[in-house]
Coordinates of C-alpha atoms and ligand atoms in Angstrom, one line a residue:
X1 CA 102.2 118.4 116.2
X2 CA 105.3 118.6 114.0
X3 CA 106.7 121.5 112.2
X4 CA 108.0 120.9 108.7
X5 CA 111.6 119.9 108.7
X6 CA 113.3 119.6 105.4
X7 CA 116.4 117.6 104.9
X8 CA 118.4 119.0 102.0
X9 CA 120.1 116.3 100.3
X10 CA 122.9 116.4 97.8
X11 CA 122.6 114.1 94.9
X12 CA 123.4 110.7 96.2
X13 CA 125.3 107.9 94.8
X14 CA 124.6 105.2 92.8
X15 CA 121.2 104.5 91.8
X16 CA 119.7 101.9 93.9
X17 CA 117.8 99.9 92.0
X18 CA 115.5 97.3 90.9
X19 CA 118.6 95.5 90.0
X20 CA 118.5 92.4 92.1
X21 CA 114.8 92.0 92.0
X22 CA 114.2 93.1 88.4
X23 CA 116.3 90.8 86.5
X24 CA 114.4 90.1 83.3
X25 CA 113.4 92.7 80.8
X26 CA 110.3 92.7 78.8
X27 CA 110.6 94.0 75.3
X28 CA 107.1 95.1 74.9
X29 CA 105.5 97.8 72.7
X30 CA 105.6 101.3 74.2
X31 CA 102.0 102.1 73.7
X32 CA 101.8 103.7 77.1
X33 CA 104.5 106.3 76.4
X34 CA 103.5 110.0 76.7
X35 CA 104.4 112.2 73.8
X36 CA 107.6 113.0 75.6
X37 CA 108.0 109.5 76.8
X38 CA 110.6 107.9 74.5
X39 CA 113.3 106.4 76.7
X40 CA 116.0 104.1 75.7
X41 CA 115.6 101.4 78.3
X42 CA 112.7 98.9 78.1
X43 CA 110.5 98.2 81.1
X44 CA 111.6 95.8 83.7
X45 CA 109.5 92.8 84.6
X46 CA 109.4 92.1 88.3
X47 CA 109.0 88.7 89.9
X48 CA 105.5 87.4 89.4
X49 CA 103.0 88.5 92.1
X50 CA 102.5 86.0 95.0
X51 CA 100.0 86.5 97.8
X52 CA 102.2 85.0 100.5
X53 CA 105.8 84.9 101.4
X54 CA 107.5 83.5 104.5
X55 CA 111.1 84.1 105.6
X56 CA 113.5 86.4 107.4
X57 CA 115.4 89.7 106.9
X58 CA 112.3 91.8 106.4
X59 CA 109.0 91.7 104.4
X60 CA 106.9 93.9 102.2
X61 CA 103.3 93.5 101.1
X62 CA 101.6 95.8 98.6
X63 CA 99.3 95.6 95.7
X64 CA 102.1 96.1 93.1
X65 CA 104.9 93.7 92.2
X66 CA 107.2 96.6 91.2
X67 CA 106.5 98.5 94.4
X68 CA 107.1 95.5 96.6
X69 CA 110.3 94.7 94.8
X70 CA 111.6 98.2 95.4
X71 CA 110.7 97.9 99.1
X72 CA 112.5 94.6 99.4
X73 CA 115.5 95.9 97.6
X74 CA 115.8 98.8 100.2
X75 CA 115.6 96.3 103.0
X76 CA 118.2 94.1 101.4
X77 CA 120.5 97.0 101.2
X78 CA 120.2 97.8 104.9
X79 CA 117.4 100.3 104.9
X80 CA 114.8 100.0 107.7
X81 CA 111.0 99.6 107.5
X82 CA 110.4 103.3 107.2
X83 CA 113.0 103.7 104.4
X84 CA 111.4 100.8 102.6
X85 CA 107.8 102.0 103.2
X86 CA 108.6 105.4 101.7
X87 CA 110.3 103.9 98.6
X88 CA 107.4 101.5 98.2
X89 CA 104.9 104.3 98.5
X90 CA 106.8 106.4 95.9
X91 CA 106.7 103.4 93.6
X92 CA 103.0 103.0 94.1
X93 CA 102.7 106.6 92.9
X94 CA 104.0 105.2 89.6
X95 CA 102.2 101.9 89.2
X96 CA 99.0 102.8 91.2
X97 CA 98.6 106.4 90.1
X98 CA 94.8 106.2 90.3
X99 CA 95.0 105.2 94.0
X100 CA 98.0 107.1 95.4
X101 CA 100.8 109.5 94.8
X102 CA 102.1 112.9 95.7
X103 CA 98.8 114.4 94.8
X104 CA 97.1 112.7 97.7
X105 CA 97.4 111.9 101.4
X106 CA 97.3 109.1 103.9
X107 CA 98.0 107.8 107.4
X108 CA 101.3 106.2 108.5
X109 CA 101.6 104.0 111.6
X110 CA 105.0 102.9 112.8
X111 CA 106.1 100.5 115.5
X112 CA 109.6 101.2 116.8
X113 CA 111.1 97.9 118.0
X114 CA 113.7 99.5 120.1
X115 CA 111.3 101.7 122.0
X116 CA 108.4 99.1 121.9
X117 CA 106.2 102.0 121.0
X118 CA 103.7 102.9 118.2
X119 CA 103.7 106.3 116.5
X120 CA 101.4 107.8 113.8
X121 CA 101.4 110.5 111.2
X122 CA 98.3 112.1 109.9
X123 CA 99.0 113.2 106.3
X124 CA 95.4 113.8 105.4
X125 CA 94.6 116.3 102.7
X126 CA 93.3 119.6 104.0
X127 CA 90.7 122.1 102.8
X128 CA 91.9 125.6 101.7
X129 CA 91.8 128.3 104.3
X130 CA 88.9 130.0 102.6
X131 CA 86.6 126.9 102.7
X132 CA 83.5 127.0 104.8
X133 CA 80.6 124.6 105.3
X134 CA 79.1 125.7 102.0
X135 CA 82.1 124.3 100.0
X136 CA 79.8 121.9 98.2
X137 CA 76.6 123.8 98.1
X138 CA 75.2 126.0 95.3
X139 CA 72.0 127.9 95.5
X140 CA 71.5 126.4 98.9
X141 CA 71.6 122.8 97.6
X142 CA 74.3 120.2 97.8
X143 CA 76.2 119.7 94.6
X144 CA 75.8 116.4 92.8
X145 CA 78.6 114.1 94.0
X146 CA 80.3 113.5 90.6
X147 CA 80.1 117.1 89.7
X148 CA 82.1 117.8 92.8
X149 CA 84.5 115.0 92.3
X150 CA 85.7 116.1 88.8
X151 CA 86.5 119.6 89.9
X152 CA 89.1 121.9 91.5
X153 CA 86.6 122.2 94.4
X154 CA 87.3 118.7 95.6
X155 CA 91.1 119.0 95.7
X156 CA 92.6 119.1 99.2
X157 CA 96.2 120.2 99.9
X158 CA 98.2 117.0 99.4
X159 CA 99.9 115.4 102.4
X160 CA 101.8 112.4 101.1
X161 CA 105.1 113.9 100.2
X162 CA 105.5 115.7 103.5
X163 CA 104.4 112.5 105.3
X164 CA 107.3 110.7 103.6
X165 CA 109.8 113.4 104.6
X166 CA 108.5 113.5 108.2
X167 CA 108.7 109.7 108.5
X168 CA 112.2 109.6 107.2
X169 CA 113.3 112.5 109.4
X170 CA 111.8 110.9 112.5
X171 CA 112.6 107.2 112.0
X172 CA 114.3 106.6 108.7
X173 CA 118.0 106.2 107.8
X174 CA 117.9 107.3 104.2
X175 CA 117.2 110.6 102.5
X176 CA 114.1 111.5 100.6
X177 CA 116.2 111.6 97.4
X178 CA 117.4 108.1 98.0
X179 CA 113.9 106.9 98.6
X180 CA 112.5 108.5 95.5
X181 CA 115.1 107.4 93.1
X182 CA 114.0 103.8 92.4
X183 CA 110.5 105.1 91.7
X184 CA 111.9 107.8 89.5
X185 CA 113.6 105.1 87.4
X186 CA 110.5 103.0 87.4
X187 CA 108.6 105.9 86.0
X188 CA 111.2 106.5 83.4
X189 CA 111.6 102.9 82.3
X190 CA 107.9 102.0 82.6
X191 CA 106.0 99.0 83.7
X192 CA 103.9 96.4 81.9
X193 CA 100.2 97.2 82.0
X194 CA 98.1 94.6 83.6
X195 CA 94.4 94.0 83.4
X196 CA 93.7 95.9 86.6
X197 CA 95.5 99.1 85.4
X198 CA 93.8 98.8 82.0
X199 CA 90.4 98.3 83.6
X200 CA 90.8 101.2 86.0
X201 CA 91.8 103.5 83.1
X202 CA 88.8 102.3 81.1
X203 CA 86.4 102.9 84.0
X204 CA 87.7 106.5 84.0
X205 CA 87.9 107.0 80.3
X206 CA 85.1 109.5 80.0
X207 CA 86.1 111.8 82.8
X208 CA 89.8 111.5 82.0
X209 CA 89.0 112.7 78.4
X210 CA 87.7 116.0 79.8
X211 CA 91.1 117.0 81.0
X212 CA 93.8 117.3 78.2
X213 CA 96.8 116.6 80.5
X214 CA 95.1 113.5 81.9
X215 CA 94.1 112.2 78.5
X216 CA 97.6 112.8 77.1
X217 CA 99.1 110.7 79.9
X218 CA 96.6 108.0 80.5
X219 CA 94.7 107.7 77.2
X220 CA 97.6 107.5 74.7
X221 CA 96.0 107.5 71.2
X222 CA 92.7 108.2 72.8
X223 CA 92.3 104.8 74.6
X224 CA 93.4 103.1 77.7
X225 CA 96.8 101.5 77.4
X226 CA 96.6 97.9 76.2
X227 CA 97.3 95.0 78.5
X228 CA 101.0 94.0 78.0
X229 CA 102.1 97.4 76.7
X230 CA 104.6 99.5 78.6
X231 CA 103.4 102.5 80.5
X232 CA 106.0 105.2 81.1
X233 CA 105.6 108.4 82.9
X234 CA 108.6 110.6 82.2
X235 CA 106.9 113.7 83.6
X236 CA 106.5 112.0 87.0
X237 CA 110.2 110.9 86.8
X238 CA 111.2 114.5 86.2
X239 CA 109.0 115.6 89.1
X240 CA 110.6 113.0 91.4
X241 CA 114.0 114.2 90.2
X242 CA 113.1 117.8 91.1
X243 CA 112.1 116.7 94.5
X244 CA 115.3 114.8 94.9
X245 CA 117.3 117.9 94.1
X246 CA 115.2 120.5 95.9
X247 CA 113.3 118.6 98.6
X248 CA 109.7 118.9 99.7
X249 CA 109.8 122.7 99.4
X250 CA 109.6 122.3 95.6
X251 CA 106.0 121.2 96.2
X252 CA 105.0 123.0 99.3
X253 CA 106.7 126.3 98.5
X254 CA 107.9 126.1 95.0
X255 CA 107.0 125.6 91.4
X256 CA 105.3 122.2 91.6
X257 CA 103.0 123.7 94.2
X258 CA 102.3 126.7 92.1
X259 CA 101.4 124.4 89.2
X260 CA 99.0 122.6 91.6
X261 CA 97.2 125.6 92.9
X262 CA 97.0 127.2 89.5
X263 CA 95.4 124.0 88.1
X264 CA 92.9 123.9 91.0
X265 CA 92.0 127.5 90.5
X266 CA 91.9 127.2 86.7
X267 CA 91.1 123.7 85.7
X268 CA 92.1 123.0 82.2
X269 CA 89.2 121.3 80.4
X270 CA 88.9 120.2 76.8
X271 CA 86.3 122.7 75.4
X272 CA 85.0 120.0 73.1
X273 CA 84.0 117.8 76.1
X274 CA 81.2 120.2 77.1
X275 CA 82.2 119.6 80.7
X276 CA 82.1 122.5 83.1
X277 CA 84.2 122.1 86.1
X278 CA 84.1 124.2 89.3
X279 CA 87.4 125.8 90.3
X280 CA 88.8 125.4 93.7
X281 CA 90.4 128.0 96.0
X282 CA 93.7 126.4 96.9
X283 CA 96.6 129.0 97.0
X284 CA 100.3 128.6 97.4
X285 CA 99.8 129.9 101.0
X286 CA 97.6 126.9 101.7
X287 CA 100.4 124.6 100.5
X288 CA 102.9 126.4 102.6
X289 CA 100.7 126.1 105.6
X290 CA 100.2 122.3 105.3
X291 CA 101.5 120.3 108.3
X292 CA 101.7 116.6 109.0
X293 CA 100.3 115.8 112.4
X294 CA 102.2 113.5 114.6
X295 CA 99.7 112.2 117.1
X296 CA 99.1 109.4 119.6
X297 CA 97.7 106.2 118.1
X298 CA 94.4 104.8 119.2
X299 CA 94.8 101.8 121.4
X300 CA 92.5 99.0 122.7
X301 CA 93.0 95.8 124.4
X302 CA 91.5 92.9 122.5
X303 CA 91.9 89.3 123.9
X304 CA 95.1 90.4 125.6
X305 CA 96.6 92.0 122.4
X306 CA 97.2 95.7 122.1
X307 CA 95.6 97.0 118.9
X308 CA 96.9 100.3 117.6
X309 CA 95.3 102.4 114.9
X310 CA 95.0 105.9 113.6
X311 CA 93.2 108.6 115.6
X312 CA 90.9 111.3 114.1
X313 CA 90.9 112.8 111.5
X314 CA 90.4 109.2 110.5
X315 CA 87.5 107.3 112.0
X316 CA 89.5 104.1 111.4
X317 CA 91.1 103.7 114.8
X318 CA 88.1 104.7 116.9
X319 CA 85.6 102.6 114.9
X320 CA 87.7 99.4 114.7
X321 CA 88.6 100.0 118.4
X322 CA 85.0 100.5 119.6
X323 CA 83.8 97.4 117.6
X324 CA 86.6 95.3 119.2
X325 CA 85.7 96.5 122.6
X326 CA 82.1 95.5 121.9
X327 CA 83.3 92.1 120.7
X328 CA 85.3 91.6 123.9
X329 CA 81.8 90.6 125.2
X330 CA 81.6 87.6 123.0
X331 CA 83.6 84.4 122.8
X332 CA 84.1 84.4 119.1
X333 CA 86.6 81.5 119.2
X334 CA 84.1 79.0 120.6
X335 CA 80.9 79.7 118.7
X336 CA 79.5 78.8 115.4
X337 CA 80.6 80.6 112.2
X338 CA 77.2 82.1 111.8
X339 CA 77.1 83.5 115.4
X340 CA 80.7 84.8 115.0
X341 CA 79.7 86.6 111.8
X342 CA 76.5 87.9 113.4
X343 CA 78.4 89.4 116.3
X344 CA 81.0 90.9 114.0
X345 CA 78.3 92.6 111.8
X346 CA 76.4 93.9 114.8
X347 CA 79.5 95.3 116.5
X348 CA 80.3 97.1 113.2
X349 CA 76.8 98.4 112.8
X350 CA 76.9 99.9 116.3
X351 CA 80.4 101.4 115.9
X352 CA 79.4 103.0 112.6
X353 CA 76.3 104.6 114.2
X354 CA 78.7 106.2 116.8
X355 CA 81.3 107.1 114.2
X356 CA 78.9 108.9 112.0
X357 CA 77.7 111.1 114.9
X358 CA 80.9 111.9 116.7
X359 CA 84.0 111.7 114.5
X360 CA 85.5 114.6 112.5
X361 CA 88.7 116.7 112.4
X362 CA 89.6 117.2 116.1
X363 CA 91.1 120.6 115.5
X364 CA 87.6 121.8 114.7
X365 CA 85.2 119.6 116.6
X366 CA 85.3 118.1 120.1
X367 CA 85.8 114.5 119.2
X368 CA 85.3 112.2 122.2
X369 CA 88.1 109.9 121.1
X370 CA 89.0 108.6 124.5
X371 CA 85.4 108.0 125.4
X372 CA 84.6 106.2 122.1
X373 CA 87.5 103.9 122.9
X374 CA 86.5 103.2 126.5
X375 CA 85.4 99.7 127.5
X376 CA 82.7 101.3 129.6
X377 CA 81.1 102.9 126.5
X378 CA 81.4 99.6 124.6
X379 CA 79.8 97.8 127.5
X380 CA 76.8 100.2 127.2
X381 CA 76.5 99.3 123.5
X382 CA 77.3 95.6 123.4
X383 CA 74.1 94.8 125.3
X384 CA 72.1 95.8 122.2
X385 CA 73.3 92.7 120.5
X386 CA 70.9 89.7 120.6
X387 CA 72.1 86.2 119.6
X388 CA 68.9 85.4 117.6
X389 CA 67.9 88.6 115.8
X390 CA 69.6 91.4 113.9
X391 CA 69.4 95.1 114.8
X392 CA 67.7 97.4 112.4
X393 CA 69.6 100.2 110.6
X394 CA 69.9 103.1 110.7
X395 CA 70.7 102.6 114.4
X396 CA 70.9 105.7 116.6
X397 CA 74.2 106.6 118.1
X398 CA 75.1 106.3 121.8
X399 CA 76.6 109.1 123.8
X400 CA 80.2 108.2 124.7
X401 CA 80.5 111.3 126.9
X402 CA 77.7 109.9 129.1
X403 CA 77.5 106.2 128.7
X404 CA 74.3 104.9 130.3
X405 CA 74.1 101.7 132.3
X406 CA 71.4 100.4 129.9
X407 CA 71.1 99.8 126.2
X408 CA 69.6 103.2 125.2
X409 CA 70.4 104.9 122.0
X410 CA 71.0 108.6 122.4
X411 CA 69.7 110.4 119.4
X412 CA 68.8 110.5 115.7
X413 CA 70.8 108.2 113.4
X414 CA 73.3 109.9 111.2
X415 CA 73.7 108.3 107.8
X416 CA 76.8 106.6 106.5
X417 CA 77.7 108.9 103.6
X418 CA 79.2 108.0 100.3
X419 CA 83.0 107.4 100.2
X420 CA 85.2 106.3 97.4
X421 CA 86.2 102.7 97.0
X422 CA 89.9 102.9 96.1
X423 CA 93.1 103.6 97.8
X424 CA 96.1 101.4 98.6
X425 CA 97.7 99.9 101.6
X426 CA 101.3 98.7 102.2
X427 CA 102.8 96.9 105.1
X428 CA 106.6 96.6 105.8
X429 CA 108.7 94.9 108.5
X430 CA 112.4 95.0 108.8
X431 CA 115.1 92.7 110.2
X432 CA 115.2 94.7 113.4
X433 CA 111.5 94.3 114.1
X434 CA 110.3 97.7 113.1
X435 CA 107.0 97.8 111.2
X436 CA 105.1 100.2 109.1
X437 CA 101.4 100.0 108.2
X438 CA 100.5 102.8 105.8
X439 CA 97.3 103.5 103.9
X440 CA 97.4 106.2 101.2
X441 CA 95.0 107.5 98.7
X442 CA 93.8 110.1 96.2
X443 CA 90.2 109.2 97.1
X444 CA 88.3 108.0 94.0
X445 CA 90.1 105.7 91.6
X446 CA 91.6 108.5 89.4
X447 CA 91.0 111.2 92.1
X448 CA 89.7 114.4 90.6
X449 CA 90.8 113.3 87.1
X450 CA 93.0 116.3 86.9
X451 CA 96.7 115.7 86.1
X452 CA 99.0 118.5 86.9
X453 CA 100.3 119.5 83.4
X454 CA 103.9 118.4 82.8
X455 CA 104.1 116.8 86.3
X456 CA 102.7 113.3 85.7
X457 CA 100.5 113.0 88.8
X458 CA 96.8 113.2 89.5
X459 CA 95.3 115.5 92.1
X460 CA 93.0 114.0 94.8
X461 CA 89.3 114.7 95.3
X462 CA 89.6 114.0 99.0
X463 CA 87.4 116.9 100.1
X464 CA 84.4 115.0 98.8
X465 CA 84.8 112.9 102.0
X466 CA 83.2 115.9 103.8
X467 CA 79.4 115.8 104.2
X468 CA 78.1 118.2 101.6
X469 CA 75.2 119.3 104.0
X470 CA 74.4 118.5 107.6
X471 CA 73.8 114.8 108.0
X472 CA 70.8 115.2 110.2
X473 CA 68.8 118.5 110.6
X474 CA 69.3 119.9 114.1
X475 CA 72.2 117.5 115.0
X476 CA 75.7 118.9 115.0
X477 CA 77.6 117.3 112.1
X478 CA 81.3 116.8 112.8
X479 CA 82.2 116.3 109.2
X480 CA 81.1 119.5 107.5
X481 CA 83.8 121.4 105.5
X482 CA 85.7 124.2 107.2
X483 CA 88.8 126.3 106.7
X484 CA 92.0 124.2 106.7
X485 CA 89.9 121.3 108.0
X486 CA 90.5 117.6 107.2
X487 CA 87.6 115.5 105.9
X488 CA 86.8 112.4 108.0
X489 CA 88.5 109.3 106.7
X490 CA 88.0 105.6 107.2
X491 CA 91.6 104.6 106.6
X492 CA 92.6 102.1 109.3
X493 CA 96.3 101.1 109.1
X494 CA 96.7 98.9 112.1
X495 CA 99.5 97.4 114.2
X496 CA 99.0 94.7 116.8
X497 CA 101.4 94.0 119.7
X498 CA 101.5 91.0 122.0
X499 CA 103.3 91.6 125.3
X500 CA 104.7 94.8 123.8
X501 CA 106.2 93.1 120.8
X502 CA 105.1 93.1 117.2
X503 CA 102.5 90.4 116.4
X504 CA 100.9 91.4 113.1
X505 CA 99.9 94.4 111.0
X506 CA 97.3 95.0 108.4
X507 CA 95.3 97.6 106.4
X508 CA 93.1 97.9 103.3
X509 CA 91.6 100.3 100.8
X510 CA 87.8 100.5 100.3
X511 CA 86.3 103.7 101.6
X512 CA 84.2 103.1 104.7
X513 CA 84.5 99.4 104.1
X514 CA 88.2 99.7 105.0
X515 CA 87.0 99.6 108.6
X516 CA 85.0 96.4 108.2
X517 CA 87.7 94.7 106.2
X518 CA 90.2 95.4 108.9
X519 CA 87.8 94.2 111.6
X520 CA 86.8 91.0 109.7
X521 CA 90.4 90.1 108.8
X522 CA 91.6 90.8 112.4
X523 CA 88.8 88.7 114.0
X524 CA 89.2 85.9 111.5
X525 CA 92.9 85.8 112.4
X526 CA 92.7 86.3 116.2
X527 CA 89.5 84.5 117.0
X528 CA 88.9 82.0 114.3
X529 CA 92.5 80.9 114.1
X530 CA 93.2 81.6 110.4
X531 CA 96.6 82.7 109.3
X532 CA 96.7 86.3 108.1
X533 CA 96.9 85.0 104.5
X534 CA 93.8 82.9 105.0
X535 CA 91.9 85.6 106.8
X536 CA 92.6 88.0 103.9
X537 CA 91.3 85.5 101.4
X538 CA 87.9 84.7 102.9
X539 CA 84.8 86.2 101.4
X540 CA 84.0 89.6 102.9
X541 CA 80.8 91.0 104.3
X542 CA 80.4 94.6 105.4
X543 CA 77.8 96.2 107.7
X544 CA 78.1 100.0 108.1
X545 CA 74.8 100.9 109.8
X546 CA 73.0 100.5 106.5
X547 CA 69.7 98.5 105.9
X548 CA 71.5 95.8 103.9
X549 CA 74.9 94.2 104.6
X550 CA 77.2 94.1 101.6
X551 CA 78.5 90.7 100.6
X552 CA 81.0 89.5 98.1
X553 CA 79.7 87.0 95.5
X554 CA 81.4 84.0 97.1
X555 CA 79.4 84.6 100.3
X556 CA 76.0 84.9 98.7
X557 CA 74.3 81.6 98.5
X558 CA 76.4 80.1 101.3
X559 CA 75.2 78.3 104.4
X560 CA 76.5 81.3 106.4
X561 CA 74.3 83.7 104.4
X562 CA 71.3 81.4 105.0
X563 CA 72.0 81.3 108.8
X564 CA 72.3 85.0 109.0
X565 CA 69.3 85.7 106.9
X566 CA 67.3 83.4 109.2
X567 CA 68.0 85.8 112.1
X568 CA 67.0 88.9 110.1
X569 CA 70.1 90.0 108.2
X570 CA 69.6 91.2 104.7
X571 CA 72.4 91.1 102.0
X572 CA 73.2 93.1 98.9
X573 CA 76.0 92.3 96.4
X574 CA 79.3 94.2 96.4
X575 CA 81.5 92.6 93.8
X576 CA 84.7 93.3 95.7
X577 CA 85.4 94.6 99.2
X578 CA 88.9 95.9 100.0
X579 CA 92.4 94.8 98.9
X580 CA 94.2 94.1 102.2
X581 CA 97.9 93.5 102.9
X582 CA 99.5 92.5 106.1
X583 CA 102.5 90.9 107.8
X584 CA 102.6 88.6 110.8
X585 CA 105.4 87.3 113.0
X586 CA 105.3 83.5 113.2
X587 CA 106.0 81.7 116.5
X588 CA 109.4 80.6 115.1
X589 CA 110.5 84.2 114.5
X590 CA 110.0 84.2 110.7
X591 CA 107.9 86.9 109.0
X592 CA 104.9 86.0 106.8
X593 CA 103.8 88.7 104.4
X594 CA 100.3 88.4 103.0
X595 CA 98.3 90.0 100.2
X596 CA 95.2 89.4 98.1
X597 CA 95.1 86.2 96.1
X598 CA 92.5 87.6 93.7
X599 CA 91.0 91.0 94.6
X600 CA 92.4 94.0 92.6
X601 CA 94.3 91.5 90.4
X602 CA 96.1 90.0 93.4
X603 CA 98.7 91.6 95.6
X604 CA 102.5 91.1 96.0
X605 CA 104.0 89.7 99.2
X606 CA 107.7 89.2 99.5
X607 CA 110.5 88.6 102.1
X608 CA 114.2 89.4 101.9
X609 CA 115.3 85.9 102.6
X610 CA 112.6 83.3 101.6
X611 CA 112.6 80.1 103.6
X612 CA 114.5 77.4 101.9
Ligands
LIG701 N1 88.7 108.6 100.9 C1 88.6 107.4 101.7 C2 89.0 107.6 103.1 O1 89.7 108.4 103.4 C3 89.5 106.4 101.1 C4 89.1 106.0 99.8 C5 89.1 104.5 99.6 O2 89.6 103.8 100.3 O3 88.6 104.1 98.6 O4 88.5 106.9 104.0

């Protein structure tokens, strides 16, 4: 565990910038400006998004063209993967404010090429010290989910800013101030609103309108910013400037933190909205007590590769890891596509049954992490899978502490509970071979819908990832709220090594479907021979120990669906699953960055020196 270490930085020289990458300037209307948002410089237009880039010198893949450009610029100027990842994350706080930012948290996985070692940071949001298991109950009943989301009650102590500082202190070469400055300028100058940003704002319009500070920022003139207009966030630029001058203490022990806790305790709602929002209990002391946890990664051996992920409080590493251990029983490279998909779905179904029963915050519950990741436990679960019929969900969990020799389930199934569907993932590699795989979030798209007045960022609703009431009567639930406890996550930033060297890295947003997205992309790549770019593009299906398997539209009606249905699988539509990014090292030593061609409006992959 790490203590907070603050690097005090003097104001550093010259602004780094978008310069090389952001050459053209778009003179577009400034409809997105906040009332205080008039700035002299027009928004910069980055290079168009592309889902694949191959070359040398370093690579970045994120969902945002501006954020990827900023990361590439850091690499080009000699920064390493951690420097670039933090700068990219800070920029995502500007262009993806509904999915990330200093009001949220996340999980950071780092491969150090010199040490040939993988490290992780758990920057998950944390419940206030006064929380107990009744955080989301009233009159003995669980609160309605959306009532909880749009409230101070759902806001966890944010971890992202301290994660950035911790990562820079441990492995970076640049200061926090240097890393924030490009994003500060991006917030000041603005970016051009695309369809995805417009649509995400429109989806949130009603609840954003409850909160005056949010409406003023994201609903200029009472409506979502028009596609093609420029969105500026001078309040966020000023917040980043304050952090550049005063360091993370401005948030964890200073006035930004006081503004956060004051808003959580006294949410400011438009009286005309008729909305009543529950206050939360977060205090300045909760912010001061926050720590980023440095902990060992999860690790499994899959087809001779070492797959590293994030340990609890996320369920990502254990669930992806257990499913891979199960899949070690099947030769997915030399079987039909239908049989491969069947094995993938069944392994995921089983791993979710175990995840739901056993994984929570390890500071509060005895999570059998090592046992969940053991091949012996996976062996005792893999034998449930039959080639010609599907298992039925909900499937009961196994007991990793006492894996039986036979295929016997150990108890009552615990349901897969609701989780948000948005977040963001970035992947960075540098010229020295260091790699970052980082997933960050504010939970729902738009988080709690509460913008800190005058600060330009939304607060998370991460505490709604707790179970509101015990999942199964009479069975211990590892994911009930508790004091200073972290809600279980599904985030699965992953780094894969071959013979101790970087091979590829990936991650995705998507709530609990993060786990299945990572698992599907990873197996499509490793077993089915697709490049990472191709593996990211294929239609996704997601089985999370639910009666029906979710499938994207392109999968429904396919021969693969027919083949799986014939052996008992049932499908339901999910319009879009995940928004992955990744980087792979090609056999000739070049890097290939990969992002989504279509999902979430497409992602942005780039390299420092593109191949000729
Ligand atoms: N809150 C979710 C988790 O931690 C992430 C939200 C999302 O990806 O949409 O797993």
